[in-house]
Short mmCIF file of C-alpha atoms and ligand atoms in Angstrom, two decimals:
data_model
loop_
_atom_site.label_atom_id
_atom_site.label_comp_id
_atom_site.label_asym_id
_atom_site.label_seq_id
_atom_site.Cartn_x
_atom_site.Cartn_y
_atom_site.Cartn_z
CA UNK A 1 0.00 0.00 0.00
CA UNK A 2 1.09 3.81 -0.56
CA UNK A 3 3.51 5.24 1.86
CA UNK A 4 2.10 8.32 3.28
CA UNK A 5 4.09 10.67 5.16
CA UNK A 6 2.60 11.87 8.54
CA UNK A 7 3.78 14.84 10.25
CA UNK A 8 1.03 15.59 13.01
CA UNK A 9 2.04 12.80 15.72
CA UNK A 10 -1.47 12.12 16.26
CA UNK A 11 -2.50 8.25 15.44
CA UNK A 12 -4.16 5.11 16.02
CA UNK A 13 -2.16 2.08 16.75
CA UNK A 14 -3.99 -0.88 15.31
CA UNK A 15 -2.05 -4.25 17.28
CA UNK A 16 -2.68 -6.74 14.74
CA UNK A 17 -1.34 -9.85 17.13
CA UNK A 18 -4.01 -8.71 19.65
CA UNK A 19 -7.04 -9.47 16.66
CA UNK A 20 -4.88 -12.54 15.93
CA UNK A 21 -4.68 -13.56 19.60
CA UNK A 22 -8.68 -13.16 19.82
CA UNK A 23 -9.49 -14.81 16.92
CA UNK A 24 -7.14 -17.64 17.96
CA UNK A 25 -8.38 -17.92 21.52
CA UNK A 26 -11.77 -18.11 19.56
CA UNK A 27 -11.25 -21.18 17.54
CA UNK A 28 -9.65 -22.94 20.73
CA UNK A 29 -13.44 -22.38 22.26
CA UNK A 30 -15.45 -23.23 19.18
CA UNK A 31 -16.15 -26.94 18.06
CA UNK A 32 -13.56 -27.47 15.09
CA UNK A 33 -15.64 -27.81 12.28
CA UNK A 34 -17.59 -23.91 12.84
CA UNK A 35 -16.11 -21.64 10.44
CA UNK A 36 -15.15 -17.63 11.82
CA UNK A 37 -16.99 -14.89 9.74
CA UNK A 38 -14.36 -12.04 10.58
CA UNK A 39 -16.94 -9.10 10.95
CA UNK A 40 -14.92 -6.18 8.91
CA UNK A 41 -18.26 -3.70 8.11
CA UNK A 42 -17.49 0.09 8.97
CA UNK A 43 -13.96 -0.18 7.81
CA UNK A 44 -13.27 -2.97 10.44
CA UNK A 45 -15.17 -1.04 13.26
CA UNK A 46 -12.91 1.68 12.59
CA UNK A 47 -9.84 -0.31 12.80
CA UNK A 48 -9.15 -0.41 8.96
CA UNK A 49 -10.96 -3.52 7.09
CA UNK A 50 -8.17 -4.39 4.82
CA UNK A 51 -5.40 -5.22 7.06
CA UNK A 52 -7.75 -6.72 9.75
CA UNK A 53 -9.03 -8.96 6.98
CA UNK A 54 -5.44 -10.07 6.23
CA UNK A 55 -4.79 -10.62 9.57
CA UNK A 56 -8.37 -12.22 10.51
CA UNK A 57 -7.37 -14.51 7.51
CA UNK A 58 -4.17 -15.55 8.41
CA UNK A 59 -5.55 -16.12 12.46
CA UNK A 60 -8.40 -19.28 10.62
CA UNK A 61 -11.05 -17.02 9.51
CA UNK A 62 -12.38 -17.99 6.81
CA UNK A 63 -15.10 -15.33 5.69
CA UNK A 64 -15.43 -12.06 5.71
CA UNK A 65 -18.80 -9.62 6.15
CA UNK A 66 -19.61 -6.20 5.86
CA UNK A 67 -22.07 -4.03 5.47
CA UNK A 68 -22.82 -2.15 2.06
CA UNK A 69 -21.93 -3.28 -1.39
CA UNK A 70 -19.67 -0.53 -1.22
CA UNK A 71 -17.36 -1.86 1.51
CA UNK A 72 -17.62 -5.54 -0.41
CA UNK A 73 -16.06 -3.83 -3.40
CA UNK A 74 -13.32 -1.72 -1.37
CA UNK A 75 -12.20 -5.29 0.29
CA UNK A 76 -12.88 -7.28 -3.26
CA UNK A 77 -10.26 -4.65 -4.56
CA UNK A 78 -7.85 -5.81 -2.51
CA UNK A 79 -8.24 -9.47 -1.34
CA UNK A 80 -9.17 -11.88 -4.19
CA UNK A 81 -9.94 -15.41 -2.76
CA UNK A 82 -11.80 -15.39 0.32
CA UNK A 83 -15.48 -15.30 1.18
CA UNK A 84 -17.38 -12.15 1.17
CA UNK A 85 -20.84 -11.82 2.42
CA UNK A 86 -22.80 -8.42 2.76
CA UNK A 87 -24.74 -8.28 5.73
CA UNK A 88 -27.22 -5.09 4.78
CA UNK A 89 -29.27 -4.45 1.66
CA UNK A 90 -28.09 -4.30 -1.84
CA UNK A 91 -30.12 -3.25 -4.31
CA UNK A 92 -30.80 -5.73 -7.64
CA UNK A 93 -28.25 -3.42 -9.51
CA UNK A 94 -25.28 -4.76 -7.31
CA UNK A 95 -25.85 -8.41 -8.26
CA UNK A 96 -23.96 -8.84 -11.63
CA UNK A 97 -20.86 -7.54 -9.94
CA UNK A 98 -21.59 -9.89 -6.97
CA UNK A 99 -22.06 -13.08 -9.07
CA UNK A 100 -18.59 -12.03 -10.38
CA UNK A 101 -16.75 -11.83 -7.92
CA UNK A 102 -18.22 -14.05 -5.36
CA UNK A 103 -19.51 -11.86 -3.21
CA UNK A 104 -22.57 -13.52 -0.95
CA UNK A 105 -25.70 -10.90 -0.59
CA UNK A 106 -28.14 -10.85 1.73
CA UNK A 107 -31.75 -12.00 0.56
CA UNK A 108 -35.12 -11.39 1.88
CA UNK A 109 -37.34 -10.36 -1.15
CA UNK A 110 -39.00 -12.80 -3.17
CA UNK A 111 -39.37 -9.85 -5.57
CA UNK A 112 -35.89 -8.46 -5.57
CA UNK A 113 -35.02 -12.50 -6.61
CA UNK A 114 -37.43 -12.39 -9.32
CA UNK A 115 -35.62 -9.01 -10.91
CA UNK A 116 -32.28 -10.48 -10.48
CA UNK A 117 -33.68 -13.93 -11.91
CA UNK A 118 -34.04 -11.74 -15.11
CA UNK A 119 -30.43 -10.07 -15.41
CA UNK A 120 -28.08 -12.42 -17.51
CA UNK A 121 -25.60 -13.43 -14.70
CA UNK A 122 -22.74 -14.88 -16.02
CA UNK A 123 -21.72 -16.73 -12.89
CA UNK A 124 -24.21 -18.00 -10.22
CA UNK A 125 -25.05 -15.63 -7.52
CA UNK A 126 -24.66 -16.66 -3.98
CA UNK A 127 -27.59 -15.72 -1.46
CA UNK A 128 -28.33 -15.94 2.36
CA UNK A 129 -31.88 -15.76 3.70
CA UNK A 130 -32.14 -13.27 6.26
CA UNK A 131 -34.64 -14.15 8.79
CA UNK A 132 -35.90 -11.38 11.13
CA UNK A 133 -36.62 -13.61 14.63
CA UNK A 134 -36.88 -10.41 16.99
CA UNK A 135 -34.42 -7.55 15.83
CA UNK A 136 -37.07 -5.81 13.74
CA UNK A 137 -34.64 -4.87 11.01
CA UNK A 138 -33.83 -6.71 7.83
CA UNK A 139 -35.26 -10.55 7.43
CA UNK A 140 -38.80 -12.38 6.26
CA UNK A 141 -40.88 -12.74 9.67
CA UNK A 142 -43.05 -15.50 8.22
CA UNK A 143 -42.70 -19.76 7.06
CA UNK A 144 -44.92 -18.42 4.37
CA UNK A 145 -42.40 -15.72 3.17
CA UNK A 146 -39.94 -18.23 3.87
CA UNK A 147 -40.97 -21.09 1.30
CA UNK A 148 -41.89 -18.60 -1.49
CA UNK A 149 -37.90 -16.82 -1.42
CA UNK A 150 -36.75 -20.47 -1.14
CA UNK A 151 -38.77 -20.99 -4.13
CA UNK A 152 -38.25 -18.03 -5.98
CA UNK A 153 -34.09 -18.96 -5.27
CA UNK A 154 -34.76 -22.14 -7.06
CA UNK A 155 -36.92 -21.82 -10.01
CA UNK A 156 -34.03 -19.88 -11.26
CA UNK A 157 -30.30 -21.12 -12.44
CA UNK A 158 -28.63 -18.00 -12.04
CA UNK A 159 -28.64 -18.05 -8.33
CA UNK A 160 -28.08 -20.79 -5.30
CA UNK A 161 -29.19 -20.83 -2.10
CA UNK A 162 -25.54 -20.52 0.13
CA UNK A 163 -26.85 -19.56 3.52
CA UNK A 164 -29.55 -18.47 6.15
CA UNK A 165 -29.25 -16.84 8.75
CA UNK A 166 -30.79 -14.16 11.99
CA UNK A 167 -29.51 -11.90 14.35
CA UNK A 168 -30.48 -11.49 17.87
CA UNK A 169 -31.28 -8.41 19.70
CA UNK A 170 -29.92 -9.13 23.35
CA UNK A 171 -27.10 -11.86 23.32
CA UNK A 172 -25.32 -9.83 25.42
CA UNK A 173 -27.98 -9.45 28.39
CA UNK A 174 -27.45 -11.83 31.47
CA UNK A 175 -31.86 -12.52 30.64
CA UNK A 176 -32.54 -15.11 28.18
CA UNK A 177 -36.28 -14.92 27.89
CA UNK A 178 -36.25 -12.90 24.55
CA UNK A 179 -33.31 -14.64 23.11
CA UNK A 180 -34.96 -17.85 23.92
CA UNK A 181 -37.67 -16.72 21.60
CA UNK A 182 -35.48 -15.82 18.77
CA UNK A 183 -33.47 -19.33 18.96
CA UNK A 184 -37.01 -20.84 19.25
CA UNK A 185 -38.72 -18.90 15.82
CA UNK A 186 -35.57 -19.73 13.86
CA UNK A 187 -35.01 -23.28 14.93
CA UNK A 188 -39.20 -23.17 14.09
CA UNK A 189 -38.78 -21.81 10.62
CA UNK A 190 -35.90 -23.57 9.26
CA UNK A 191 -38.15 -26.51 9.02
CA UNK A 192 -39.17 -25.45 5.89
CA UNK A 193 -36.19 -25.41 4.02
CA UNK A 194 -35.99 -29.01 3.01
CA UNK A 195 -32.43 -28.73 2.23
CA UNK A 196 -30.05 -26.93 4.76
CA UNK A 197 -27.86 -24.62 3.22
CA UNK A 198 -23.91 -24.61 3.21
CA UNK A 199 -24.04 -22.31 6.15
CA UNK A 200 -26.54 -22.02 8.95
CA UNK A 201 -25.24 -18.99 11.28
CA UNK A 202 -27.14 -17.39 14.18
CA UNK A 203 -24.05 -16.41 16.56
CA UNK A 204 -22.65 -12.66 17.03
CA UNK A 205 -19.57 -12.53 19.44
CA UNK A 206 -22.34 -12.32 22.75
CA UNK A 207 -23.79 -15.79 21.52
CA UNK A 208 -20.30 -17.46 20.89
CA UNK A 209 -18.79 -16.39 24.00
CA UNK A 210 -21.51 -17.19 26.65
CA UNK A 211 -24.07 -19.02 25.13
CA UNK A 212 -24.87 -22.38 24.38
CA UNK A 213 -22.64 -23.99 21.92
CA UNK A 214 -25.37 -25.71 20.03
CA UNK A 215 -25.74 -21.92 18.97
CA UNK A 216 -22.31 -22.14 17.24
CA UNK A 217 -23.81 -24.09 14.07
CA UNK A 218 -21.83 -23.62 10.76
CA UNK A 219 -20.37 -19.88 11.56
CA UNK A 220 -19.90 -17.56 13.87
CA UNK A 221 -19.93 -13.55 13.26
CA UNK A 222 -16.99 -12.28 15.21
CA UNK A 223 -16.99 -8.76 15.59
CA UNK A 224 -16.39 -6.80 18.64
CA UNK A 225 -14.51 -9.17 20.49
CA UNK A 226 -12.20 -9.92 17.60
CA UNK A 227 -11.10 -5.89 17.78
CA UNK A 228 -10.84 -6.91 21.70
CA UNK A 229 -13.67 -5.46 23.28
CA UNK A 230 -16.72 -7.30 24.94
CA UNK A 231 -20.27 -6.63 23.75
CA UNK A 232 -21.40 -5.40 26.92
CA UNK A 233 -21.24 -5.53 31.02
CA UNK A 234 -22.46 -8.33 31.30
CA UNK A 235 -20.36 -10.75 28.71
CA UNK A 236 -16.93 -9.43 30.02
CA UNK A 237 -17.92 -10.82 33.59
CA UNK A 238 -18.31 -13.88 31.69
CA UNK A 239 -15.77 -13.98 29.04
CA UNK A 240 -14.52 -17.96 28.30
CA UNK A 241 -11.12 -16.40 27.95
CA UNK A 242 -8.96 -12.63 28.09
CA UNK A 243 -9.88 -10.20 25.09
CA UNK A 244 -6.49 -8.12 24.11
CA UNK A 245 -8.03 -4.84 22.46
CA UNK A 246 -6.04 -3.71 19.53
CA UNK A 247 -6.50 -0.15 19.37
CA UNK A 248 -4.62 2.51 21.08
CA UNK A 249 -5.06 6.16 20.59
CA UNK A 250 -1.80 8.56 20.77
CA UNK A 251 -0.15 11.80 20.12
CA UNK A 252 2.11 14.26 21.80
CA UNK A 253 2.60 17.57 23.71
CA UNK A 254 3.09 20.39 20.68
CA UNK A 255 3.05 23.19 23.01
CA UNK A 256 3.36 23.77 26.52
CA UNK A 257 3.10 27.01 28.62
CA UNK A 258 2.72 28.54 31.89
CA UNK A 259 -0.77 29.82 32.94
CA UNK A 260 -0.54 32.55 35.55
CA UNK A 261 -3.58 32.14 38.29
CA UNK A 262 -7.23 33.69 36.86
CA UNK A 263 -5.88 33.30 33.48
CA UNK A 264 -8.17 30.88 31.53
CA UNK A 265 -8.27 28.29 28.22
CA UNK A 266 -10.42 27.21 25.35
CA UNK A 267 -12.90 28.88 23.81
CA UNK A 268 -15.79 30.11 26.45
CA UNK A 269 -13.04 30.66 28.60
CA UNK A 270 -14.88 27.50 30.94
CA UNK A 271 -11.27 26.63 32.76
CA UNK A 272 -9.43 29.35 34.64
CA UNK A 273 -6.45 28.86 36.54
CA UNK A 274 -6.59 28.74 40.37
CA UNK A 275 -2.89 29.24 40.70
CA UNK A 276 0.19 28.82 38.53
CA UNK A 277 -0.21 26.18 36.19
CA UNK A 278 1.28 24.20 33.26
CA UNK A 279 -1.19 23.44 30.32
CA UNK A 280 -0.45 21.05 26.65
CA UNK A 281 -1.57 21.20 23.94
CA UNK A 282 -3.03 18.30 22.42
CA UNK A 283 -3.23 18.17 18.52
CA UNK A 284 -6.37 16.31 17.97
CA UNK A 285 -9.77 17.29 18.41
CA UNK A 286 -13.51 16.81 17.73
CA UNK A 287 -12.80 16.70 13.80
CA UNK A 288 -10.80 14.00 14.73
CA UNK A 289 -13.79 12.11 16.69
CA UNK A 290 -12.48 13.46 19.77
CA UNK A 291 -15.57 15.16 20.74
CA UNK A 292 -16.65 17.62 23.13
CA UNK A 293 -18.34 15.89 25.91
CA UNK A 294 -14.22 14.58 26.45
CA UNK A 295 -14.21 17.45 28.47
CA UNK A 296 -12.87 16.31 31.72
CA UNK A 297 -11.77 12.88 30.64
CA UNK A 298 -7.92 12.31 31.23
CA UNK A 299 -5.15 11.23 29.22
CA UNK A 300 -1.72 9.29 30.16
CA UNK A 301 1.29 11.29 30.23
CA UNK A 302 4.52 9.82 31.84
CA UNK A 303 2.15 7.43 33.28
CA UNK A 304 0.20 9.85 34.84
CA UNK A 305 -3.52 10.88 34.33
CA UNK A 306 -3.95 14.09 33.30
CA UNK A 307 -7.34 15.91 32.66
CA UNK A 308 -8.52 17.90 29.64
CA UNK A 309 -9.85 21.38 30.54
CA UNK A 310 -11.54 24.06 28.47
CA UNK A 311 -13.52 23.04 25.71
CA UNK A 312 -12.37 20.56 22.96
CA UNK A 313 -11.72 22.35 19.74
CA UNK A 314 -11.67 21.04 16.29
CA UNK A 315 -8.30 20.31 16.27
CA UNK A 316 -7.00 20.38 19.17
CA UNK A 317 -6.97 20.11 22.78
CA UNK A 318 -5.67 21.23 26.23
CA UNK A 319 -4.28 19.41 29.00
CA UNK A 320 -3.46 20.21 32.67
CA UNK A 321 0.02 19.10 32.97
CA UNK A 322 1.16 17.18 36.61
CA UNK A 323 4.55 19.59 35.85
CA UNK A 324 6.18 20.92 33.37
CA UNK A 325 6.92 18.42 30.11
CA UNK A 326 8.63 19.30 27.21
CA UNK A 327 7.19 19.16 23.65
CA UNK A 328 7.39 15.84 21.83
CA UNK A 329 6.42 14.09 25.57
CA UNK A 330 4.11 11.19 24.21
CA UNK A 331 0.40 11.54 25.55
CA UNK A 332 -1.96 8.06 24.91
CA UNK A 333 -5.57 8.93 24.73
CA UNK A 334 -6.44 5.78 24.65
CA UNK A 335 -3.69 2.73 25.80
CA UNK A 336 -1.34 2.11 28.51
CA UNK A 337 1.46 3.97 29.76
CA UNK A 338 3.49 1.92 32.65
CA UNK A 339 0.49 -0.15 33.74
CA UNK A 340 -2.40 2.53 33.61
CA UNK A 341 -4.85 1.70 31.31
CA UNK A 342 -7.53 4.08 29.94
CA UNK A 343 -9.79 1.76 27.56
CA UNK A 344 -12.18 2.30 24.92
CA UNK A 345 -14.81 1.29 27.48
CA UNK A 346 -13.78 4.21 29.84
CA UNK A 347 -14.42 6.77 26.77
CA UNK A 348 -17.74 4.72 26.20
CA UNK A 349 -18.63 5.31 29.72
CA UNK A 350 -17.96 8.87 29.17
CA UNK A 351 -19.51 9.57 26.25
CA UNK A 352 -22.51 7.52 27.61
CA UNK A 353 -22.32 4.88 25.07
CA UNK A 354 -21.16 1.49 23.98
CA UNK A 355 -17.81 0.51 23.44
CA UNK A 356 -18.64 -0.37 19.25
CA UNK A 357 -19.15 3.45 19.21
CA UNK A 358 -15.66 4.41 19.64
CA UNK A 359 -13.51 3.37 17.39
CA UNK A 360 -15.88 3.99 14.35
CA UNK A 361 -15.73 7.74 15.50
CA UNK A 362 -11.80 8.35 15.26
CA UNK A 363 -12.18 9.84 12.06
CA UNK A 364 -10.47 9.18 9.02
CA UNK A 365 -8.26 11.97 9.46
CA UNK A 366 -6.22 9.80 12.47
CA UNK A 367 -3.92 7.38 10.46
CA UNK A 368 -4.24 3.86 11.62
CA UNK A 369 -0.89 2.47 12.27
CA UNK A 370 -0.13 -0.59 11.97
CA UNK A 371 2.22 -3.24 14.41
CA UNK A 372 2.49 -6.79 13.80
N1 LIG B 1 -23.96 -9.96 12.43
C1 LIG B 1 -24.71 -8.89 12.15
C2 LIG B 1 -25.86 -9.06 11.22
C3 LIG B 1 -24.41 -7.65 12.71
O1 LIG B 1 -25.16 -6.59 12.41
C4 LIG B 1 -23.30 -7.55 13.61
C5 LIG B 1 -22.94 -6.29 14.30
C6 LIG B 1 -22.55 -8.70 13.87
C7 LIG B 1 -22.92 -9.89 13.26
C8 LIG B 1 -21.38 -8.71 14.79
O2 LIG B 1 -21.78 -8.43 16.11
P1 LIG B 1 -20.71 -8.31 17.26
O3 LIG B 1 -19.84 -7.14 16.92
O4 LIG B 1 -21.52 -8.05 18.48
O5 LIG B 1 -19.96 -9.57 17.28
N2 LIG B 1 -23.77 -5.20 14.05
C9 LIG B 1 -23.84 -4.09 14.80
C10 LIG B 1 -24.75 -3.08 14.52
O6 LIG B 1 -25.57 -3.12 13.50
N3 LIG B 1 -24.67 -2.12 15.42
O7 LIG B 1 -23.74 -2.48 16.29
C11 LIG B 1 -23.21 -3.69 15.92
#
């Protein structure tokens, strides 16, 4: 890939051992024959979907999803052999490309099969039902809709039924009473298919790590925990083995000065000094998905926590400093510095969301680094 010079020292470190160490602890908990769908959508959660697919790849995954035909072409471009199956909608217009070039769509329109039953596909196009079993989002909710796609799949040569699948809307909650249901309605509704499909997949990373492994069928969708981050409270209490997360967020001290006491920083003017204090400067900022409600949230510097004050501008950011650093003094956002830790989750926590949130906001303007 192109060399690109950086000169701003701000940058996410992508560990690409810690997705391979995840994925590997993985397979040592899954029965041997289950295949790993590396989950790669939103430019692998942020992380950068190419090189996470290589890695993912080389780790015993052996498929890769996403989201949008879009992101199925951007990793097509790039990795030729392997599996790619798009998890969202494509329209009927994607479907010559994806017969080329082997990428697996999602399917649940009888209709949409009929107009793609009518294009002149040179290869055969490969489909997964989508079943909706409780998330309310994409799928067929009926046995009736059901036998009438599996129909419409084969009255036609040009395409072949390759998978079916669901997702479930609380895998990752300690209750089991509407997951129960889900599991129930799809185990219910496969009946009708009177030939099972290469790959029957139900399990997201909350099923595979603490649910039954009957769940783990053909595939499993690893997403979250493959970047090294649990799905929620209540699966890293219960985690079948240590997640390593792979992203780190750092940059370094560009400026630092002396604030006499009552002077003040950041736009607003919201921090003033109460006596003689040393302030950084930070050179990353909301632009950068760094956004304002960081206010308050502390950084590592010499292995120290150190708070942001004033208000987060676009692109950049101030620091109280412990004592006076020089410039180029490394500052982790996100990472470890001599055995202090601030994670994703603590950000999430912050920012009063979930963990998945975080790393799809660094924006694209952060380079993702790469260590292997
Ligand atoms: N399968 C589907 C259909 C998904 O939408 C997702 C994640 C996964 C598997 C992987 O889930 P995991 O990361 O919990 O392992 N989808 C989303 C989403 O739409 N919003 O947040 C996560």
């Amino acid at each position: 890939m192109e060399e690109i010079q950086y000169y701003r020292p701000t940058k996410a470190v992508i560990d690409l051992r810690a997705i391979q160490e995840n994925i590997k602890q993985l397979r040592e908990h899954l029965q041997s024959d289950v295949q790993i769908i590396a989950v790669i959508k939103a430019n692998g959660y942020g992380h950068g979907d190419i090189e996470v697919a290589h890695a993912a790849i080389q780790a015993g995954a052996t498929i890769l999803a996403v989201a949008t035909p879009e992101e199925a072409v951007h990793v097509r471009s790039h990795i030729s052999n392997t599996d790619i199956l798009v998890l969202g909608a494509s329209p009927v217009s994607f479907a010559t490309y994806a017969a080329q070039n082997n990428i697996l769509l999602t399917v649940f329109s009888k209709e949409w099969v009929e107009q793609v039953a009518l294009l002149q596909l040179t290869n055969k196009l490969k489909l997964h039902i989508k079943m909706d079993t409780g998330m309310g989002r994409l799928g067929i909710t009926s046995t009736y809709e059901l036998q009438h796609l599996y129909e419409a799949i084969a009255a036609t040569k040009q395409m072949e039924l390759d998978g079916i699948f669901t997702h479930f809307a609380t895998a990752d909650e300690k209750d089991t009473q509407y997951f129960n249901e889900q599991v129930k309605l799809f185990a219910d509704m496969l009946q009708v298919l009177p030939v099972k499909p290469r790959l029957v997949h139900v399990a997201n990373t909350a099923t595979a790590l603490v649910k039954d492994r009957s769940l783990q069928l053909d595939a499993i969708r690893f997403g979250i925990s493959m970047y090294g981050l649990a799905p929620s409270h209540y699966v890293a209490e219960n985690l079948p083995f240590p997640l390593k997360p792979a992203m780190s967020l750092e940059t370094e001290l560009v400026h630092v000065k002396k604030l006499a006491a009552g002077q003040s920083v950041g736009y607003g003017a919201t921090y003033t000094a109460k006596e003689d204090v040393f302030i950084g400067t930070l050179p990353i900022g909301y632009a950068d998905g760094m956004l304002r409600k960081l206010t308050g949230q502390t950084v590592l510097i010499d292995g120290k926590r150190a708070p942001i004050v004033g208000r987060i501008c676009m692109d950049q950011c101030m620091i109280l400093l412990p004592k006076a650093y020089t410039v180029g003094e490394k500052v982790t956002l996100i990472g470890t510095q001599q055995n202090v830790t601030i994670s994703l989750d603590e950000w999430a926590n912050k920012l009063d969301t979930i963990n998945y949130e975080i790393p799809c906001i660094i924006t694209n303007r952060v380079p993702r680094i790469y260590t292997s």
